[in-house]
């Protein structure tokens, strides 16, 4: 199988390594607007560097898109019109209209689009989903989701990121739906820009919290920050009438108990998303290869991105207008 990879930044470079050593991938062709970076990744992984997206598409059996967010929708359309299955990092676009436009191109072409919500391939989240679906927790009444980055991204990234709800918490919104099997019907969200000045300059927030009501009356909270010096902290707690479980709670969770008999600070806390979710990123690409080979159904269709984005849009509207927002207020298409 010949796979084309667009984008060789941090996540693209990681994907290149995974694909290059995959037993079903015979040939990997990479391209980037930064030709020198693409050449360096190609040299490291044994791939071939292409001078343009058009050159990369020639002869490809499938495409992996890990470019800048602003190019995702256009590249999804190019792959669809070429009749190629595509894997794309989230988001498809930073607004519902752009997302819908790209999805319609895929639907018209009859091709496959798999979205990069890697938490669906993490063992802990999969176990939580199984526990909820089996009834082991009884009636689920409360969910708490946490995403805390150890340090802010570069200032230049913020104006193009879509903001904390769309760029970061969208993962929590997707995994909340996936684990519980329920839909979010209403949100009430707030945010703080009291941290580095670059967030205020970008009209963004560095810390946010949302109260989410699910369609069965389960209550969920989702919090995120860009400024968690203790380390990379991604967790989910699920509480039911019969039991309570946690995802992401292990010897590397960057949390210290102040109880006399509580656990001490971790010796090696998680430092970033590639370290914490490396196996999940590998698993989602392996799933994509199997989808392309006709061995499996698409585990994360592009429409899933639209559901999560609508929740993020509702949260952003709630933050700006200081009111509860029904997700139904956000167009679905």
PDB file of N, CA and C in Angstrom, residues 65-157:
ATOM      1  N   UNK A  65      -3.757  13.365   6.531  1.00  0.00           N
ATOM      2  CA  UNK A  65      -3.646  14.821   6.568  1.00  0.00           C
ATOM      3  C   UNK A  65      -3.276  15.277   7.976  1.00  0.00           C
ATOM      4  N   UNK A  66      -2.085  15.853   8.086  1.00  0.00           N
ATOM      5  CA  UNK A  66      -1.599  16.364   9.374  1.00  0.00           C
ATOM      6  C   UNK A  66      -1.037  17.770   9.189  1.00  0.00           C
ATOM      7  N   UNK A  67      -1.637  18.503   8.281  1.00  0.00           N
ATOM      8  CA  UNK A  67      -1.198  19.853   7.952  1.00  0.00           C
ATOM      9  C   UNK A  67      -1.749  20.854   8.959  1.00  0.00           C
ATOM     10  N   UNK A  68      -1.505  22.146   8.702  1.00  0.00           N
ATOM     11  CA  UNK A  68      -2.122  23.192   9.505  1.00  0.00           C
ATOM     12  C   UNK A  68      -3.638  23.096   9.394  1.00  0.00           C
ATOM     13  N   UNK A  69      -4.325  23.417  10.479  1.00  0.00           N
ATOM     14  CA  UNK A  69      -5.781  23.308  10.522  1.00  0.00           C
ATOM     15  C   UNK A  69      -6.447  24.043   9.367  1.00  0.00           C
ATOM     16  N   UNK A  70      -5.942  25.206   9.015  1.00  0.00           N
ATOM     17  CA  UNK A  70      -6.575  26.023   7.981  1.00  0.00           C
ATOM     18  C   UNK A  70      -6.635  25.333   6.626  1.00  0.00           C
ATOM     19  N   UNK A  71      -5.797  24.312   6.420  1.00  0.00           N
ATOM     20  CA  UNK A  71      -5.765  23.608   5.128  1.00  0.00           C
ATOM     21  C   UNK A  71      -6.565  22.312   5.136  1.00  0.00           C
ATOM     22  N   UNK A  72      -7.082  21.885   6.273  1.00  0.00           N
ATOM     23  CA  UNK A  72      -7.723  20.572   6.371  1.00  0.00           C
ATOM     24  C   UNK A  72      -8.876  20.400   5.389  1.00  0.00           C
ATOM     25  N   UNK A  73      -9.814  21.339   5.378  1.00  0.00           N
ATOM     26  CA  UNK A  73     -11.007  21.185   4.550  1.00  0.00           C
ATOM     27  C   UNK A  73     -10.644  21.094   3.067  1.00  0.00           C
ATOM     28  N   UNK A  74      -9.736  21.954   2.621  1.00  0.00           N
ATOM     29  CA  UNK A  74      -9.332  21.924   1.213  1.00  0.00           C
ATOM     30  C   UNK A  74      -8.677  20.596   0.856  1.00  0.00           C
ATOM     31  N   UNK A  75      -7.822  20.093   1.739  1.00  0.00           N
ATOM     32  CA  UNK A  75      -7.115  18.840   1.460  1.00  0.00           C
ATOM     33  C   UNK A  75      -8.056  17.643   1.505  1.00  0.00           C
ATOM     34  N   UNK A  76      -9.039  17.679   2.387  1.00  0.00           N
ATOM     35  CA  UNK A  76     -10.059  16.627   2.410  1.00  0.00           C
ATOM     36  C   UNK A  76     -10.793  16.597   1.075  1.00  0.00           C
ATOM     37  N   UNK A  77     -11.121  17.789   0.560  1.00  0.00           N
ATOM     38  CA  UNK A  77     -11.778  17.864  -0.740  1.00  0.00           C
ATOM     39  C   UNK A  77     -10.915  17.325  -1.865  1.00  0.00           C
ATOM     40  N   UNK A  78      -9.619  17.643  -1.847  1.00  0.00           N
ATOM     41  CA  UNK A  78      -8.706  17.132  -2.870  1.00  0.00           C
ATOM     42  C   UNK A  78      -8.658  15.609  -2.850  1.00  0.00           C
ATOM     43  N   UNK A  79      -8.554  15.035  -1.649  1.00  0.00           N
ATOM     44  CA  UNK A  79      -8.511  13.580  -1.531  1.00  0.00           C
ATOM     45  C   UNK A  79      -9.816  12.960  -2.029  1.00  0.00           C
ATOM     46  N   UNK A  80     -10.937  13.580  -1.653  1.00  0.00           N
ATOM     47  CA  UNK A  80     -12.234  13.048  -2.077  1.00  0.00           C
ATOM     48  C   UNK A  80     -12.355  13.062  -3.594  1.00  0.00           C
ATOM     49  N   UNK A  81     -11.981  14.187  -4.209  1.00  0.00           N
ATOM     50  CA  UNK A  81     -12.102  14.288  -5.673  1.00  0.00           C
ATOM     51  C   UNK A  81     -11.147  13.339  -6.397  1.00  0.00           C
ATOM     52  N   UNK A  82     -10.072  12.948  -5.695  1.00  0.00           N
ATOM     53  CA  UNK A  82      -9.141  11.970  -6.262  1.00  0.00           C
ATOM     54  C   UNK A  82      -9.598  10.541  -5.997  1.00  0.00           C
ATOM     55  N   UNK A  83     -10.724  10.394  -5.286  1.00  0.00           N
ATOM     56  CA  UNK A  83     -11.260   9.074  -4.987  1.00  0.00           C
ATOM     57  C   UNK A  83     -10.481   8.327  -3.926  1.00  0.00           C
ATOM     58  N   UNK A  84      -9.783   9.067  -3.051  1.00  0.00           N
ATOM     59  CA  UNK A  84      -8.907   8.423  -2.073  1.00  0.00           C
ATOM     60  C   UNK A  84      -9.481   8.478  -0.658  1.00  0.00           C
ATOM     61  N   UNK A  85      -9.388   7.387   0.079  1.00  0.00           N
ATOM     62  CA  UNK A  85      -9.738   7.436   1.492  1.00  0.00           C
ATOM     63  C   UNK A  85      -8.754   8.329   2.227  1.00  0.00           C
ATOM     64  N   UNK A  86      -9.254   9.069   3.233  1.00  0.00           N
ATOM     65  CA  UNK A  86      -8.392  10.012   3.940  1.00  0.00           C
ATOM     66  C   UNK A  86      -8.563   9.881   5.442  1.00  0.00           C
ATOM     67  N   UNK A  87      -7.446  10.064   6.115  1.00  0.00           N
ATOM     68  CA  UNK A  87      -7.434  10.229   7.571  1.00  0.00           C
ATOM     69  C   UNK A  87      -7.035  11.674   7.820  1.00  0.00           C
ATOM     70  N   UNK A  88      -7.757  12.375   8.688  1.00  0.00           N
ATOM     71  CA  UNK A  88      -7.432  13.773   8.951  1.00  0.00           C
ATOM     72  C   UNK A  88      -7.430  14.044  10.442  1.00  0.00           C
ATOM     73  N   UNK A  89      -6.415  14.756  10.903  1.00  0.00           N
ATOM     74  CA  UNK A  89      -6.416  15.217  12.282  1.00  0.00           C
ATOM     75  C   UNK A  89      -7.590  16.166  12.495  1.00  0.00           C
ATOM     76  N   UNK A  90      -8.087  16.206  13.695  1.00  0.00           N
ATOM     77  CA  UNK A  90      -9.155  17.160  13.985  1.00  0.00           C
ATOM     78  C   UNK A  90      -8.544  18.563  13.975  1.00  0.00           C
ATOM     79  N   UNK A  91      -9.334  19.605  13.702  1.00  0.00           N
ATOM     80  CA  UNK A  91     -10.710  19.578  13.219  1.00  0.00           C
ATOM     81  C   UNK A  91     -10.743  19.560  11.700  1.00  0.00           C
ATOM     82  N   UNK A  92     -11.917  19.290  11.145  1.00  0.00           N
ATOM     83  CA  UNK A  92     -12.078  19.422   9.695  1.00  0.00           C
ATOM     84  C   UNK A  92     -11.967  20.900   9.315  1.00  0.00           C
ATOM     85  N   UNK A  93     -12.643  21.744  10.085  1.00  0.00           N
ATOM     86  CA  UNK A  93     -12.594  23.194   9.907  1.00  0.00           C
ATOM     87  C   UNK A  93     -12.952  23.816  11.251  1.00  0.00           C
ATOM     88  N   UNK A  94     -12.784  25.125  11.365  1.00  0.00           N
ATOM     89  CA  UNK A  94     -13.032  25.801  12.634  1.00  0.00           C
ATOM     90  C   UNK A  94     -14.457  26.326  12.778  1.00  0.00           C
ATOM     91  N   UNK A  95     -15.320  25.978  11.836  1.00  0.00           N
ATOM     92  CA  UNK A  95     -16.715  26.401  11.925  1.00  0.00           C
ATOM     93  C   UNK A  95     -17.588  25.325  11.296  1.00  0.00           C
ATOM     94  N   UNK A  96     -18.862  25.272  11.694  1.00  0.00           N
ATOM     95  CA  UNK A  96     -19.759  24.244  11.135  1.00  0.00           C
ATOM     96  C   UNK A  96     -19.915  24.329   9.628  1.00  0.00           C
ATOM     97  N   UNK A  97     -19.958  25.543   9.054  1.00  0.00           N
ATOM     98  CA  UNK A  97     -20.149  25.678   7.613  1.00  0.00           C
ATOM     99  C   UNK A  97     -18.995  25.053   6.846  1.00  0.00           C
ATOM    100  N   UNK A  98     -17.767  25.337   7.248  1.00  0.00           N
ATOM    101  CA  UNK A  98     -16.606  24.752   6.583  1.00  0.00           C
ATOM    102  C   UNK A  98     -16.552  23.249   6.764  1.00  0.00           C
ATOM    103  N   UNK A  99     -16.947  22.794   7.941  1.00  0.00           N
ATOM    104  CA  UNK A  99     -16.967  21.352   8.220  1.00  0.00           C
ATOM    105  C   UNK A  99     -17.984  20.659   7.320  1.00  0.00           C
ATOM    106  N   UNK A 100     -19.186  21.234   7.230  1.00  0.00           N
ATOM    107  CA  UNK A 100     -20.238  20.645   6.397  1.00  0.00           C
ATOM    108  C   UNK A 100     -19.846  20.615   4.931  1.00  0.00           C
ATOM    109  N   UNK A 101     -19.207  21.678   4.466  1.00  0.00           N
ATOM    110  CA  UNK A 101     -18.788  21.729   3.064  1.00  0.00           C
ATOM    111  C   UNK A 101     -17.835  20.589   2.728  1.00  0.00           C
ATOM    112  N   UNK A 102     -16.860  20.352   3.603  1.00  0.00           N
ATOM    113  CA  UNK A 102     -15.909  19.268   3.371  1.00  0.00           C
ATOM    114  C   UNK A 102     -16.593  17.906   3.445  1.00  0.00           C
ATOM    115  N   UNK A 103     -17.494  17.739   4.392  1.00  0.00           N
ATOM    116  CA  UNK A 103     -18.200  16.473   4.533  1.00  0.00           C
ATOM    117  C   UNK A 103     -19.053  16.169   3.305  1.00  0.00           C
ATOM    118  N   UNK A 104     -19.650  17.202   2.734  1.00  0.00           N
ATOM    119  CA  UNK A 104     -20.465  16.995   1.533  1.00  0.00           C
ATOM    120  C   UNK A 104     -19.619  16.562   0.346  1.00  0.00           C
ATOM    121  N   UNK A 105     -18.390  17.078   0.280  1.00  0.00           N
ATOM    122  CA  UNK A 105     -17.489  16.637  -0.790  1.00  0.00           C
ATOM    123  C   UNK A 105     -17.186  15.157  -0.648  1.00  0.00           C
ATOM    124  N   UNK A 106     -16.945  14.720   0.570  1.00  0.00           N
ATOM    125  CA  UNK A 106     -16.666  13.302   0.820  1.00  0.00           C
ATOM    126  C   UNK A 106     -17.883  12.459   0.468  1.00  0.00           C
ATOM    127  N   UNK A 107     -19.074  12.921   0.868  1.00  0.00           N
ATOM    128  CA  UNK A 107     -20.293  12.163   0.596  1.00  0.00           C
ATOM    129  C   UNK A 107     -20.572  12.082  -0.906  1.00  0.00           C
ATOM    130  N   UNK A 108     -20.340  13.175  -1.626  1.00  0.00           N
ATOM    131  CA  UNK A 108     -20.544  13.155  -3.077  1.00  0.00           C
ATOM    132  C   UNK A 108     -19.587  12.188  -3.757  1.00  0.00           C
ATOM    133  N   UNK A 109     -18.360  12.134  -3.263  1.00  0.00           N
ATOM    134  CA  UNK A 109     -17.348  11.269  -3.869  1.00  0.00           C
ATOM    135  C   UNK A 109     -17.523   9.811  -3.450  1.00  0.00           C
ATOM    136  N   UNK A 110     -18.228   9.590  -2.334  1.00  0.00           N
ATOM    137  CA  UNK A 110     -18.401   8.229  -1.838  1.00  0.00           C
ATOM    138  C   UNK A 110     -17.136   7.641  -1.254  1.00  0.00           C
ATOM    139  N   UNK A 111     -16.245   8.511  -0.757  1.00  0.00           N
ATOM    140  CA  UNK A 111     -14.979   8.044  -0.181  1.00  0.00           C
ATOM    141  C   UNK A 111     -15.077   7.967   1.337  1.00  0.00           C
ATOM    142  N   UNK A 112     -13.998   7.558   1.956  1.00  0.00           N
ATOM    143  CA  UNK A 112     -13.934   7.401   3.410  1.00  0.00           C
ATOM    144  C   UNK A 112     -13.157   8.562   4.018  1.00  0.00           C
ATOM    145  N   UNK A 113     -13.674   9.109   5.129  1.00  0.00           N
ATOM    146  CA  UNK A 113     -12.937  10.092   5.914  1.00  0.00           C
ATOM    147  C   UNK A 113     -12.945   9.642   7.362  1.00  0.00           C
ATOM    148  N   UNK A 114     -11.769   9.360   7.895  1.00  0.00           N
ATOM    149  CA  UNK A 114     -11.633   8.991   9.305  1.00  0.00           C
ATOM    150  C   UNK A 114     -10.999  10.163  10.047  1.00  0.00           C
ATOM    151  N   UNK A 115     -11.605  10.543  11.177  1.00  0.00           N
ATOM    152  CA  UNK A 115     -11.125  11.675  11.955  1.00  0.00           C
ATOM    153  C   UNK A 115     -10.203  11.234  13.085  1.00  0.00           C
ATOM    154  N   UNK A 116      -9.253  12.091  13.403  1.00  0.00           N
ATOM    155  CA  UNK A 116      -8.233  11.769  14.397  1.00  0.00           C
ATOM    156  C   UNK A 116      -8.612  12.101  15.820  1.00  0.00           C
ATOM    157  N   UNK A 117      -9.632  11.481  16.350  1.00  0.00           N
ATOM    158  CA  UNK A 117      -9.938  11.581  17.775  1.00  0.00           C
ATOM    159  C   UNK A 117      -9.281  10.391  18.469  1.00  0.00           C
ATOM    160  N   UNK A 118      -8.015  10.555  18.819  1.00  0.00           N
ATOM    161  CA  UNK A 118      -7.193   9.419  19.255  1.00  0.00           C
ATOM    162  C   UNK A 118      -7.632   8.824  20.588  1.00  0.00           C
ATOM    163  N   UNK A 119      -8.347   9.608  21.428  1.00  0.00           N
ATOM    164  CA  UNK A 119      -8.720   9.064  22.735  1.00  0.00           C
ATOM    165  C   UNK A 119      -9.639   7.854  22.595  1.00  0.00           C
ATOM    166  N   UNK A 120     -10.357   7.750  21.488  1.00  0.00           N
ATOM    167  CA  UNK A 120     -11.208   6.580  21.259  1.00  0.00           C
ATOM    168  C   UNK A 120     -10.394   5.294  21.170  1.00  0.00           C
ATOM    169  N   UNK A 121      -9.078   5.423  20.951  1.00  0.00           N
ATOM    170  CA  UNK A 121      -8.220   4.249  20.799  1.00  0.00           C
ATOM    171  C   UNK A 121      -7.337   4.029  22.021  1.00  0.00           C
ATOM    172  N   UNK A 122      -7.579   4.785  23.073  1.00  0.00           N
ATOM    173  CA  UNK A 122      -6.840   4.627  24.324  1.00  0.00           C
ATOM    174  C   UNK A 122      -7.488   3.534  25.161  1.00  0.00           C
ATOM    175  N   UNK A 123      -6.660   2.676  25.761  1.00  0.00           N
ATOM    176  CA  UNK A 123      -7.180   1.543  26.511  1.00  0.00           C
ATOM    177  C   UNK A 123      -8.056   1.944  27.680  1.00  0.00           C
ATOM    178  N   UNK A 124      -7.708   3.016  28.372  1.00  0.00           N
ATOM    179  CA  UNK A 124      -8.488   3.449  29.525  1.00  0.00           C
ATOM    180  C   UNK A 124      -9.877   3.915  29.135  1.00  0.00           C
ATOM    181  N   UNK A 125      -9.963   4.731  28.105  1.00  0.00           N
ATOM    182  CA  UNK A 125     -11.273   5.207  27.654  1.00  0.00           C
ATOM    183  C   UNK A 125     -12.122   4.059  27.107  1.00  0.00           C
ATOM    184  N   UNK A 126     -11.477   3.115  26.427  1.00  0.00           N
ATOM    185  CA  UNK A 126     -12.217   1.956  25.923  1.00  0.00           C
ATOM    186  C   UNK A 126     -12.787   1.141  27.077  1.00  0.00           C
ATOM    187  N   UNK A 127     -12.010   0.989  28.143  1.00  0.00           N
ATOM    188  CA  UNK A 127     -12.487   0.243  29.308  1.00  0.00           C
ATOM    189  C   UNK A 127     -13.633   0.989  29.998  1.00  0.00           C
ATOM    190  N   UNK A 128     -13.554   2.310  30.037  1.00  0.00           N
ATOM    191  CA  UNK A 128     -14.627   3.097  30.641  1.00  0.00           C
ATOM    192  C   UNK A 128     -15.915   2.962  29.832  1.00  0.00           C
ATOM    193  N   UNK A 129     -15.781   3.006  28.517  1.00  0.00           N
ATOM    194  CA  UNK A 129     -16.951   2.828  27.651  1.00  0.00           C
ATOM    195  C   UNK A 129     -17.605   1.475  27.912  1.00  0.00           C
ATOM    196  N   UNK A 130     -16.781   0.432  28.026  1.00  0.00           N
ATOM    197  CA  UNK A 130     -17.317  -0.907  28.275  1.00  0.00           C
ATOM    198  C   UNK A 130     -18.018  -0.982  29.621  1.00  0.00           C
ATOM    199  N   UNK A 131     -17.443  -0.321  30.632  1.00  0.00           N
ATOM    200  CA  UNK A 131     -18.051  -0.339  31.965  1.00  0.00           C
ATOM    201  C   UNK A 131     -19.410   0.355  31.959  1.00  0.00           C
ATOM    202  N   UNK A 132     -19.486   1.498  31.274  1.00  0.00           N
ATOM    203  CA  UNK A 132     -20.754   2.226  31.200  1.00  0.00           C
ATOM    204  C   UNK A 132     -21.791   1.414  30.442  1.00  0.00           C
ATOM    205  N   UNK A 133     -21.389   0.885  29.285  1.00  0.00           N
ATOM    206  CA  UNK A 133     -22.340   0.156  28.441  1.00  0.00           C
ATOM    207  C   UNK A 133     -22.804  -1.147  29.088  1.00  0.00           C
ATOM    208  N   UNK A 134     -21.974  -1.754  29.936  1.00  0.00           N
ATOM    209  CA  UNK A 134     -22.337  -3.024  30.575  1.00  0.00           C
ATOM    210  C   UNK A 134     -23.290  -2.834  31.752  1.00  0.00           C
ATOM    211  N   UNK A 135     -23.406  -1.596  32.224  1.00  0.00           N
ATOM    212  CA  UNK A 135     -24.237  -1.349  33.395  1.00  0.00           C
ATOM    213  C   UNK A 135     -23.505  -1.531  34.706  1.00  0.00           C
ATOM    214  N   UNK A 136     -22.187  -1.734  34.657  1.00  0.00           N
ATOM    215  CA  UNK A 136     -21.424  -1.983  35.874  1.00  0.00           C
ATOM    216  C   UNK A 136     -21.474  -0.812  36.852  1.00  0.00           C
ATOM    217  N   UNK A 137     -21.655   0.412  36.349  1.00  0.00           N
ATOM    218  CA  UNK A 137     -21.707   1.576  37.228  1.00  0.00           C
ATOM    219  C   UNK A 137     -23.121   1.907  37.668  1.00  0.00           C
ATOM    220  N   UNK A 138     -24.104   1.185  37.143  1.00  0.00           N
ATOM    221  CA  UNK A 138     -25.486   1.543  37.394  1.00  0.00           C
ATOM    222  C   UNK A 138     -25.846   2.796  36.616  1.00  0.00           C
ATOM    223  N   UNK A 139     -26.861   3.488  37.065  1.00  0.00           N
ATOM    224  CA  UNK A 139     -27.239   4.737  36.382  1.00  0.00           C
ATOM    225  C   UNK A 139     -26.125   5.762  36.520  1.00  0.00           C
ATOM    226  N   UNK A 140     -25.614   6.224  35.390  1.00  0.00           N
ATOM    227  CA  UNK A 140     -24.557   7.223  35.400  1.00  0.00           C
ATOM    228  C   UNK A 140     -25.161   8.577  35.731  1.00  0.00           C
ATOM    229  N   UNK A 141     -24.594   9.270  36.724  1.00  0.00           N
ATOM    230  CA  UNK A 141     -25.160  10.570  37.089  1.00  0.00           C
ATOM    231  C   UNK A 141     -24.178  11.729  36.934  1.00  0.00           C
ATOM    232  N   UNK A 142     -22.861  11.432  37.006  1.00  0.00           N
ATOM    233  CA  UNK A 142     -21.875  12.515  36.935  1.00  0.00           C
ATOM    234  C   UNK A 142     -20.647  12.078  36.155  1.00  0.00           C
ATOM    235  N   UNK A 143     -20.163  12.959  35.283  1.00  0.00           N
ATOM    236  CA  UNK A 143     -18.904  12.734  34.564  1.00  0.00           C
ATOM    237  C   UNK A 143     -18.042  13.991  34.723  1.00  0.00           C
ATOM    238  N   UNK A 144     -16.764  13.789  34.986  1.00  0.00           N
ATOM    239  CA  UNK A 144     -15.838  14.910  35.093  1.00  0.00           C
ATOM    240  C   UNK A 144     -14.681  14.681  34.126  1.00  0.00           C
ATOM    241  N   UNK A 145     -14.450  15.617  33.235  1.00  0.00           N
ATOM    242  CA  UNK A 145     -13.361  15.501  32.262  1.00  0.00           C
ATOM    243  C   UNK A 145     -12.365  16.637  32.477  1.00  0.00           C
ATOM    244  N   UNK A 146     -11.080  16.293  32.387  1.00  0.00           N
ATOM    245  CA  UNK A 146     -10.002  17.253  32.623  1.00  0.00           C
ATOM    246  C   UNK A 146      -8.988  17.161  31.492  1.00  0.00           C
ATOM    247  N   UNK A 147      -8.606  18.295  30.943  1.00  0.00           N
ATOM    248  CA  UNK A 147      -7.479  18.357  30.017  1.00  0.00           C
ATOM    249  C   UNK A 147      -6.617  19.551  30.409  1.00  0.00           C
ATOM    250  N   UNK A 148      -5.371  19.287  30.801  1.00  0.00           N
ATOM    251  CA  UNK A 148      -4.471  20.350  31.245  1.00  0.00           C
ATOM    252  C   UNK A 148      -3.133  20.203  30.547  1.00  0.00           C
ATOM    253  N   UNK A 149      -2.786  21.203  29.740  1.00  0.00           N
ATOM    254  CA  UNK A 149      -1.489  21.211  29.059  1.00  0.00           C
ATOM    255  C   UNK A 149      -0.418  21.779  29.980  1.00  0.00           C
ATOM    256  N   UNK A 150       0.807  21.260  29.905  1.00  0.00           N
ATOM    257  CA  UNK A 150       1.866  21.724  30.808  1.00  0.00           C
ATOM    258  C   UNK A 150       2.363  23.132  30.509  1.00  0.00           C
ATOM    259  N   UNK A 151       2.195  23.583  29.269  1.00  0.00           N
ATOM    260  CA  UNK A 151       2.678  24.914  28.899  1.00  0.00           C
ATOM    261  C   UNK A 151       1.882  25.416  27.703  1.00  0.00           C
ATOM    262  N   UNK A 152       1.729  26.720  27.567  1.00  0.00           N
ATOM    263  CA  UNK A 152       0.969  27.269  26.444  1.00  0.00           C
ATOM    264  C   UNK A 152       1.652  27.001  25.109  1.00  0.00           C
ATOM    265  N   UNK A 153       0.886  26.977  24.019  1.00  0.00           N
ATOM    266  CA  UNK A 153       1.469  26.853  22.689  1.00  0.00           C
ATOM    267  C   UNK A 153       2.126  28.178  22.297  1.00  0.00           C
ATOM    268  N   UNK A 154       2.852  28.219  21.182  1.00  0.00           N
ATOM    269  CA  UNK A 154       3.436  29.483  20.731  1.00  0.00           C
ATOM    270  C   UNK A 154       2.348  30.531  20.483  1.00  0.00           C
ATOM    271  N   UNK A 155       2.672  31.786  20.707  1.00  0.00           N
ATOM    272  CA  UNK A 155       1.702  32.870  20.539  1.00  0.00           C
ATOM    273  C   UNK A 155       1.143  32.903  19.130  1.00  0.00           C
ATOM    274  N   UNK A 156       1.975  32.587  18.132  1.00  0.00           N
ATOM    275  CA  UNK A 156       1.532  32.629  16.737  1.00  0.00           C
ATOM    276  C   UNK A 156       0.472  31.582  16.435  1.00  0.00           C
ATOM    277  N   UNK A 157       0.392  30.543  17.274  1.00  0.00           N
ATOM    278  CA  UNK A 157      -0.575  29.464  17.044  1.00  0.00           C
ATOM    279  C   UNK A 157      -1.988  29.887  17.437  1.00  0.00           C
TER     280      UNK A 157
END
